[in-house]
GROMACS .gro file of C-alpha atoms in nm:
model
  362
    1UNK     CA    1  10.687  12.019  16.979
    2UNK     CA    2  10.822  12.311  16.773
    3UNK     CA    3  11.186  12.257  16.674
    4UNK     CA    4  11.216  12.564  16.450
    5UNK     CA    5  11.458  12.841  16.543
    6UNK     CA    6  11.189  13.106  16.530
    7UNK     CA    7  11.204  13.446  16.363
    8UNK     CA    8  11.422  13.617  16.625
    9UNK     CA    9  11.688  13.345  16.629
   10UNK     CA   10  11.677  13.318  16.252
   11UNK     CA   11  11.736  13.692  16.217
   12UNK     CA   12  12.025  13.670  16.461
   13UNK     CA   13  12.175  13.375  16.273
   14UNK     CA   14  12.146  13.563  15.944
   15UNK     CA   15  12.312  13.871  16.097
   16UNK     CA   16  12.591  13.660  16.242
   17UNK     CA   17  12.641  13.483  15.911
   18UNK     CA   18  12.674  13.816  15.730
   19UNK     CA   19  12.910  13.947  15.998
   20UNK     CA   20  13.141  13.648  15.963
   21UNK     CA   21  13.125  13.676  15.583
   22UNK     CA   22  13.222  14.044  15.599
   23UNK     CA   23  13.493  14.024  15.866
   24UNK     CA   24  13.619  13.666  15.860
   25UNK     CA   25  13.707  13.574  15.505
   26UNK     CA   26  13.935  13.275  15.462
   27UNK     CA   27  14.261  13.468  15.474
   28UNK     CA   28  14.143  13.668  15.775
   29UNK     CA   29  14.035  13.349  15.947
   30UNK     CA   30  14.372  13.187  15.892
   31UNK     CA   31  14.558  13.494  16.014
   32UNK     CA   32  14.347  13.506  16.329
   33UNK     CA   33  14.377  13.132  16.396
   34UNK     CA   34  14.754  13.142  16.356
   35UNK     CA   35  14.807  13.455  16.566
   36UNK     CA   36  14.942  13.439  16.919
   37UNK     CA   37  14.594  13.485  17.067
   38UNK     CA   38  14.440  13.235  16.825
   39UNK     CA   39  14.150  13.465  16.738
   40UNK     CA   40  14.072  13.822  16.632
   41UNK     CA   41  13.999  14.057  16.919
   42UNK     CA   42  13.840  14.300  16.674
   43UNK     CA   43  13.604  14.025  16.563
   44UNK     CA   44  13.523  13.945  16.927
   45UNK     CA   45  13.448  14.311  17.001
   46UNK     CA   46  13.223  14.319  16.697
   47UNK     CA   47  13.033  14.013  16.819
   48UNK     CA   48  12.977  14.183  17.154
   49UNK     CA   49  12.853  14.498  16.982
   50UNK     CA   50  12.624  14.289  16.762
   51UNK     CA   51  12.474  14.133  17.076
   52UNK     CA   52  12.576  13.778  16.994
   53UNK     CA   53  12.739  13.713  17.332
   54UNK     CA   54  12.426  13.832  17.511
   55UNK     CA   55  12.219  13.569  17.332
   56UNK     CA   56  12.401  13.299  17.530
   57UNK     CA   57  12.259  13.418  17.863
   58UNK     CA   58  11.923  13.499  18.022
   59UNK     CA   59  11.770  13.841  18.078
   60UNK     CA   60  11.829  13.838  18.455
   61UNK     CA   61  12.201  13.799  18.386
   62UNK     CA   62  12.206  14.088  18.140
   63UNK     CA   63  12.155  13.885  17.822
   64UNK     CA   64  11.847  13.827  17.612
   65UNK     CA   65  11.850  13.454  17.541
   66UNK     CA   66  12.001  13.173  17.740
   67UNK     CA   67  11.813  12.875  17.601
   68UNK     CA   68  11.979  12.569  17.452
   69UNK     CA   69  11.842  12.662  17.110
   70UNK     CA   70  11.998  13.009  17.143
   71UNK     CA   71  12.337  12.854  17.211
   72UNK     CA   72  12.287  12.605  16.929
   73UNK     CA   73  12.201  12.877  16.678
   74UNK     CA   74  12.513  13.078  16.766
   75UNK     CA   75  12.748  12.779  16.755
   76UNK     CA   76  12.604  12.659  16.426
   77UNK     CA   77  12.712  12.987  16.265
   78UNK     CA   78  13.051  12.957  16.436
   79UNK     CA   79  13.086  12.614  16.275
   80UNK     CA   80  12.989  12.734  15.929
   81UNK     CA   81  13.247  13.013  15.945
   82UNK     CA   82  13.507  12.795  16.120
   83UNK     CA   83  13.551  13.092  16.352
   84UNK     CA   84  13.807  13.078  16.630
   85UNK     CA   85  13.757  13.248  16.965
   86UNK     CA   86  13.666  13.177  17.328
   87UNK     CA   87  13.308  13.083  17.241
   88UNK     CA   88  13.292  12.762  17.446
   89UNK     CA   89  13.482  12.903  17.743
   90UNK     CA   90  13.248  13.204  17.748
   91UNK     CA   91  12.940  12.982  17.733
   92UNK     CA   92  13.053  12.740  18.005
   93UNK     CA   93  13.213  12.991  18.240
   94UNK     CA   94  12.934  13.240  18.183
   95UNK     CA   95  12.676  12.977  18.268
   96UNK     CA   96  12.845  12.935  18.607
   97UNK     CA   97  12.852  13.313  18.661
   98UNK     CA   98  12.483  13.324  18.571
   99UNK     CA   99  12.405  13.050  18.823
  100UNK     CA  100  12.600  13.245  19.087
  101UNK     CA  101  12.402  13.563  19.020
  102UNK     CA  102  12.713  13.751  18.902
  103UNK     CA  103  12.520  13.977  18.664
  104UNK     CA  104  12.764  14.270  18.680
  105UNK     CA  105  13.067  14.055  18.607
  106UNK     CA  106  12.886  13.865  18.334
  107UNK     CA  107  12.783  14.200  18.189
  108UNK     CA  108  13.150  14.282  18.131
  109UNK     CA  109  13.192  13.950  17.951
  110UNK     CA  110  12.883  14.013  17.736
  111UNK     CA  111  13.016  14.361  17.652
  112UNK     CA  112  13.345  14.208  17.541
  113UNK     CA  113  13.556  14.403  17.790
  114UNK     CA  114  13.656  14.085  17.976
  115UNK     CA  115  13.761  13.753  17.824
  116UNK     CA  116  13.633  13.458  18.024
  117UNK     CA  117  13.731  13.093  18.014
  118UNK     CA  118  13.639  12.771  18.193
  119UNK     CA  119  13.900  12.541  18.350
  120UNK     CA  120  13.739  12.204  18.409
  121UNK     CA  121  13.945  11.924  18.251
  122UNK     CA  122  14.228  11.783  18.463
  123UNK     CA  123  14.586  11.819  18.345
  124UNK     CA  124  14.808  11.528  18.244
  125UNK     CA  125  15.169  11.475  18.343
  126UNK     CA  126  15.452  11.397  18.101
  127UNK     CA  127  15.362  11.026  18.114
  128UNK     CA  128  15.002  11.085  18.012
  129UNK     CA  129  14.867  11.021  18.362
  130UNK     CA  130  14.577  11.237  18.479
  131UNK     CA  131  14.682  11.460  18.769
  132UNK     CA  132  14.493  11.497  19.096
  133UNK     CA  133  14.194  11.735  19.102
  134UNK     CA  134  14.244  12.099  19.192
  135UNK     CA  135  14.196  12.139  19.568
  136UNK     CA  136  14.020  12.432  19.731
  137UNK     CA  137  14.112  12.527  20.088
  138UNK     CA  138  13.935  12.794  20.290
  139UNK     CA  139  14.150  13.039  20.487
  140UNK     CA  140  13.923  13.259  20.693
  141UNK     CA  141  13.690  13.424  20.443
  142UNK     CA  142  13.920  13.358  20.148
  143UNK     CA  143  13.981  13.053  19.932
  144UNK     CA  144  14.307  12.916  19.794
  145UNK     CA  145  14.330  12.682  19.496
  146UNK     CA  146  14.616  12.443  19.420
  147UNK     CA  147  14.651  12.197  19.133
  148UNK     CA  148  14.645  12.194  18.755
  149UNK     CA  149  14.394  12.203  18.469
  150UNK     CA  150  14.461  12.104  18.108
  151UNK     CA  151  14.356  12.227  17.763
  152UNK     CA  152  14.187  12.540  17.897
  153UNK     CA  153  14.013  12.728  17.617
  154UNK     CA  154  14.209  13.043  17.514
  155UNK     CA  155  14.379  13.058  17.852
  156UNK     CA  156  14.651  13.295  17.736
  157UNK     CA  157  14.396  13.565  17.646
  158UNK     CA  158  14.167  13.523  17.946
  159UNK     CA  159  14.111  13.790  18.208
  160UNK     CA  160  13.888  13.571  18.424
  161UNK     CA  161  13.895  13.196  18.482
  162UNK     CA  162  13.611  12.989  18.625
  163UNK     CA  163  13.777  12.688  18.788
  164UNK     CA  164  13.610  12.371  18.914
  165UNK     CA  165  13.777  12.240  19.229
  166UNK     CA  166  13.731  11.990  19.508
  167UNK     CA  167  13.665  12.134  19.853
  168UNK     CA  168  13.594  11.959  20.183
  169UNK     CA  169  13.220  11.969  20.114
  170UNK     CA  170  13.256  11.846  19.755
  171UNK     CA  171  13.293  12.003  19.413
  172UNK     CA  172  13.246  12.376  19.365
  173UNK     CA  173  13.315  12.652  19.113
  174UNK     CA  174  13.552  12.941  19.181
  175UNK     CA  175  13.653  13.263  19.009
  176UNK     CA  176  14.023  13.331  18.963
  177UNK     CA  177  14.184  13.643  18.820
  178UNK     CA  178  14.414  13.536  18.539
  179UNK     CA  179  14.699  13.761  18.656
  180UNK     CA  180  14.666  13.680  19.027
  181UNK     CA  181  14.961  13.562  19.232
  182UNK     CA  182  14.997  13.184  19.226
  183UNK     CA  183  14.850  13.154  18.875
  184UNK     CA  184  15.076  13.016  18.602
  185UNK     CA  185  14.960  12.991  18.242
  186UNK     CA  186  15.127  12.810  17.954
  187UNK     CA  187  14.950  12.887  17.628
  188UNK     CA  188  14.984  12.698  17.301
  189UNK     CA  189  14.815  12.677  16.958
  190UNK     CA  190  14.574  12.398  16.870
  191UNK     CA  191  14.606  12.176  16.566
  192UNK     CA  192  14.264  12.280  16.433
  193UNK     CA  193  14.320  12.651  16.491
  194UNK     CA  194  14.275  12.870  16.797
  195UNK     CA  195  14.455  12.829  17.125
  196UNK     CA  196  14.441  12.667  17.467
  197UNK     CA  197  14.671  12.637  17.767
  198UNK     CA  198  14.779  12.455  18.079
  199UNK     CA  199  14.681  12.617  18.409
  200UNK     CA  200  14.883  12.566  18.726
  201UNK     CA  201  14.757  12.703  19.057
  202UNK     CA  202  14.976  12.728  19.364
  203UNK     CA  203  14.771  12.869  19.648
  204UNK     CA  204  14.599  13.110  19.410
  205UNK     CA  205  14.340  13.341  19.559
  206UNK     CA  206  13.987  13.256  19.446
  207UNK     CA  207  13.628  13.354  19.510
  208UNK     CA  208  13.359  13.092  19.561
  209UNK     CA  209  13.086  13.113  19.298
  210UNK     CA  210  12.863  12.806  19.337
  211UNK     CA  211  12.887  12.505  19.567
  212UNK     CA  212  12.788  12.161  19.443
  213UNK     CA  213  12.800  11.984  19.108
  214UNK     CA  214  12.459  12.085  18.972
  215UNK     CA  215  12.576  12.411  18.815
  216UNK     CA  216  12.886  12.240  18.674
  217UNK     CA  217  12.679  11.957  18.524
  218UNK     CA  218  12.433  12.203  18.369
  219UNK     CA  219  12.717  12.406  18.215
  220UNK     CA  220  12.874  12.093  18.066
  221UNK     CA  221  12.534  11.984  17.930
  222UNK     CA  222  12.485  12.319  17.759
  223UNK     CA  223  12.837  12.288  17.620
  224UNK     CA  224  12.741  11.953  17.468
  225UNK     CA  225  12.444  12.111  17.292
  226UNK     CA  226  12.661  12.389  17.152
  227UNK     CA  227  12.933  12.147  17.041
  228UNK     CA  228  12.701  11.912  16.854
  229UNK     CA  229  12.527  12.201  16.677
  230UNK     CA  230  12.867  12.331  16.570
  231UNK     CA  231  12.966  11.983  16.452
  232UNK     CA  232  12.651  11.941  16.241
  233UNK     CA  233  12.713  12.280  16.080
  234UNK     CA  234  13.069  12.177  15.989
  235UNK     CA  235  12.935  11.851  15.844
  236UNK     CA  236  12.698  12.049  15.622
  237UNK     CA  237  12.986  12.259  15.488
  238UNK     CA  238  13.183  11.944  15.406
  239UNK     CA  239  12.880  11.781  15.246
  240UNK     CA  240  12.805  12.081  15.024
  241UNK     CA  241  13.170  12.126  14.923
  242UNK     CA  242  13.197  11.759  14.831
  243UNK     CA  243  12.876  11.757  14.629
  244UNK     CA  244  12.996  12.063  14.438
  245UNK     CA  245  13.332  11.899  14.370
  246UNK     CA  246  13.169  11.578  14.249
  247UNK     CA  247  12.971  11.784  14.002
  248UNK     CA  248  13.273  11.967  13.857
  249UNK     CA  249  13.559  11.716  13.871
  250UNK     CA  250  13.556  11.508  13.552
  251UNK     CA  251  13.697  11.171  13.466
  252UNK     CA  252  13.645  10.987  13.135
  253UNK     CA  253  13.470  11.300  13.015
  254UNK     CA  254  13.190  11.301  13.277
  255UNK     CA  255  13.157  11.445  13.627
  256UNK     CA  256  13.263  11.188  13.886
  257UNK     CA  257  12.939  11.257  14.070
  258UNK     CA  258  12.766  11.061  13.796
  259UNK     CA  259  12.934  10.739  13.909
  260UNK     CA  260  12.686  10.525  14.099
  261UNK     CA  261  12.928  10.417  14.370
  262UNK     CA  262  13.006  10.778  14.463
  263UNK     CA  263  12.637  10.868  14.451
  264UNK     CA  264  12.557  10.596  14.702
  265UNK     CA  265  12.840  10.696  14.933
  266UNK     CA  266  12.738  11.060  14.927
  267UNK     CA  267  12.375  10.970  14.987
  268UNK     CA  268  12.477  10.769  15.294
  269UNK     CA  269  12.673  11.066  15.427
  270UNK     CA  270  12.378  11.301  15.372
  271UNK     CA  271  12.139  11.065  15.554
  272UNK     CA  272  12.378  11.025  15.847
  273UNK     CA  273  12.411  11.403  15.879
  274UNK     CA  274  12.032  11.426  15.908
  275UNK     CA  275  12.049  11.173  16.192
  276UNK     CA  276  12.311  11.388  16.364
  277UNK     CA  277  12.096  11.697  16.312
  278UNK     CA  278  11.795  11.524  16.471
  279UNK     CA  279  12.008  11.420  16.768
  280UNK     CA  280  12.136  11.777  16.808
  281UNK     CA  281  11.781  11.914  16.801
  282UNK     CA  282  11.675  11.656  17.062
  283UNK     CA  283  11.966  11.758  17.287
  284UNK     CA  284  11.845  12.119  17.277
  285UNK     CA  285  11.478  12.028  17.312
  286UNK     CA  286  11.532  11.811  17.620
  287UNK     CA  287  11.789  12.038  17.785
  288UNK     CA  288  11.533  12.190  18.023
  289UNK     CA  289  11.409  11.850  18.141
  290UNK     CA  290  11.534  11.669  18.451
  291UNK     CA  291  11.913  11.618  18.465
  292UNK     CA  292  11.902  11.247  18.381
  293UNK     CA  293  11.690  11.302  18.069
  294UNK     CA  294  11.895  11.606  17.971
  295UNK     CA  295  12.222  11.417  18.000
  296UNK     CA  296  12.090  11.109  17.820
  297UNK     CA  297  11.991  11.310  17.513
  298UNK     CA  298  12.312  11.513  17.535
  299UNK     CA  299  12.528  11.201  17.531
  300UNK     CA  300  12.324  11.048  17.250
  301UNK     CA  301  12.382  11.360  17.041
  302UNK     CA  302  12.753  11.376  17.120
  303UNK     CA  303  12.803  11.011  17.030
  304UNK     CA  304  12.612  11.054  16.705
  305UNK     CA  305  12.802  11.371  16.615
  306UNK     CA  306  13.135  11.198  16.677
  307UNK     CA  307  13.046  10.891  16.471
  308UNK     CA  308  12.890  11.079  16.182
  309UNK     CA  309  13.155  11.349  16.196
  310UNK     CA  310  13.434  11.098  16.142
  311UNK     CA  311  13.246  10.945  15.848
  312UNK     CA  312  13.179  11.285  15.692
  313UNK     CA  313  13.539  11.403  15.726
  314UNK     CA  314  13.680  11.079  15.585
  315UNK     CA  315  13.445  11.066  15.288
  316UNK     CA  316  13.494  11.432  15.204
  317UNK     CA  317  13.871  11.394  15.193
  318UNK     CA  318  13.862  11.064  15.005
  319UNK     CA  319  13.628  11.196  14.739
  320UNK     CA  320  13.842  11.504  14.688
  321UNK     CA  321  14.158  11.296  14.669
  322UNK     CA  322  14.498  11.440  14.761
  323UNK     CA  323  14.384  11.799  14.717
  324UNK     CA  324  14.142  11.751  15.005
  325UNK     CA  325  14.432  11.721  15.249
  326UNK     CA  326  14.623  12.027  15.128
  327UNK     CA  327  14.673  12.318  15.368
  328UNK     CA  328  14.551  12.568  15.107
  329UNK     CA  329  14.213  12.396  15.076
  330UNK     CA  330  13.954  12.512  15.334
  331UNK     CA  331  13.800  12.165  15.328
  332UNK     CA  332  14.098  12.013  15.510
  333UNK     CA  333  14.059  12.261  15.795
  334UNK     CA  334  13.686  12.192  15.830
  335UNK     CA  335  13.759  11.819  15.837
  336UNK     CA  336  14.027  11.867  16.101
  337UNK     CA  337  13.794  12.077  16.316
  338UNK     CA  338  13.521  11.816  16.288
  339UNK     CA  339  13.751  11.537  16.405
  340UNK     CA  340  13.879  11.746  16.696
  341UNK     CA  341  13.527  11.844  16.804
  342UNK     CA  342  13.470  11.479  16.890
  343UNK     CA  343  13.723  11.515  17.173
  344UNK     CA  344  13.564  11.827  17.325
  345UNK     CA  345  13.369  11.745  17.643
  346UNK     CA  346  13.419  11.371  17.591
  347UNK     CA  347  13.453  11.163  17.277
  348UNK     CA  348  13.202  10.923  17.123
  349UNK     CA  349  13.326  10.624  17.325
  350UNK     CA  350  13.288  10.810  17.653
  351UNK     CA  351  12.939  10.926  17.565
  352UNK     CA  352  12.827  10.585  17.444
  353UNK     CA  353  12.926  10.444  17.784
  354UNK     CA  354  12.755  10.735  17.959
  355UNK     CA  355  12.438  10.696  17.753
  356UNK     CA  356  12.415  10.323  17.829
  357UNK     CA  357  12.458  10.391  18.198
  358UNK     CA  358  12.192  10.662  18.199
  359UNK     CA  359  11.953  10.456  17.985
  360UNK     CA  360  11.981  10.154  18.212
  361UNK     CA  361  11.898  10.370  18.513
  362UNK     CA  362  11.595  10.532  18.346
   0.00000   0.00000   0.00000
C-alpha cells in the first residue's frame, strides 16, 4: 500500500507552505488570531484563489480532491503554520453539502465567497449539563429547527451553517442561513487562537440536506483524519524547536542537549511522534473502507494523537524552562494548540472507549 502523498499533493503542500510563509508571519498570525473574526479574510480569499479549498472536495462537487489524504495534506500545513480560519467547519459542513449534491452552493464555499461552518456538538447550560438535541419539525414543505449547539467553529463569521438535528425519522443534516430569523449567534475567542460561538435556534427556517446518520458519521470521520494530521504537524514543530534549543542553550559551558537524560527524553518524544504519524496515515488509508473499520482506525489515531500530543507539549515546555510558557514565544502557542486539538471531535479518553467498543465488535 502506497502511503506517500504523491507529486500533486506534494506540490500543493509546498505551495501552501510558501503561501503561509509569505502571508502569515508570526505577527500577522497573532493579529489575525486576536481579531474579532479570529482569522484573516484576505488569507482565506488567497487560499480559495490558490485552490486549496477545492482540494478538500471531489470533482463532482466542483473540487479536485476529496480524499482523506488530500484533507490530511492541507491540515498538516495548517498545523505547521498554526493558521487560524474555518478550515474544519468548511471540511465538515462541505462534506455534508457534497453528500447532498449541493455542487453550486459548495462552489461558492470553494471560491471563498461564502463562509461555511458545521454545528454538531450540543450546547451546555450554565451548570455544565448537556442540553437536549436540536429538534427539526416539518411544516408543510418547510423545516423549522429549535435548540442549541455549542462551540461552533467561527460561527460569528459564517454565512451558512450546516446543522445536525433530530427529526421524527431520526438524525438529519440541515442548511441554515446565518442571518435568518430565529437564529441567534454568540461569538467568542478561543484560548488557542481563532473563534467559535454558541448557536441558538428558535423555530429557524432550514432546508433538509441529507437524512440519516451516514453522511454525518462520514463527515466526522474525515474531520478526525484532518485533526490528527494537523496534530502530528504541530508535534513536529515542537520537536524541531526543542531540538534546536537543546543545541544552543548552554549550561556548565556545554549545550544542554549533550546531557544524557535530556537526550533520552527527546528520543522518546521523537519515537512517540512517529507512532502518531503512523496512526494518522492509517486513519487516512482506511478511511474508504467500511464504516466500522474506518471508525476504528480513526479513533485509534485520535487517541494516539491526544496521548502523544500531551507528552510532546509537556516535554517541549519543560525543556525550554520558563521561557517556553511566555506569550512572546511561538512555542507556547503551538503547545496550547496541540493540547486543545485533543478536545476537538472527542478527546483521547472518549476515543479509547470508542476504539475498544469497535474492536470488540469486529
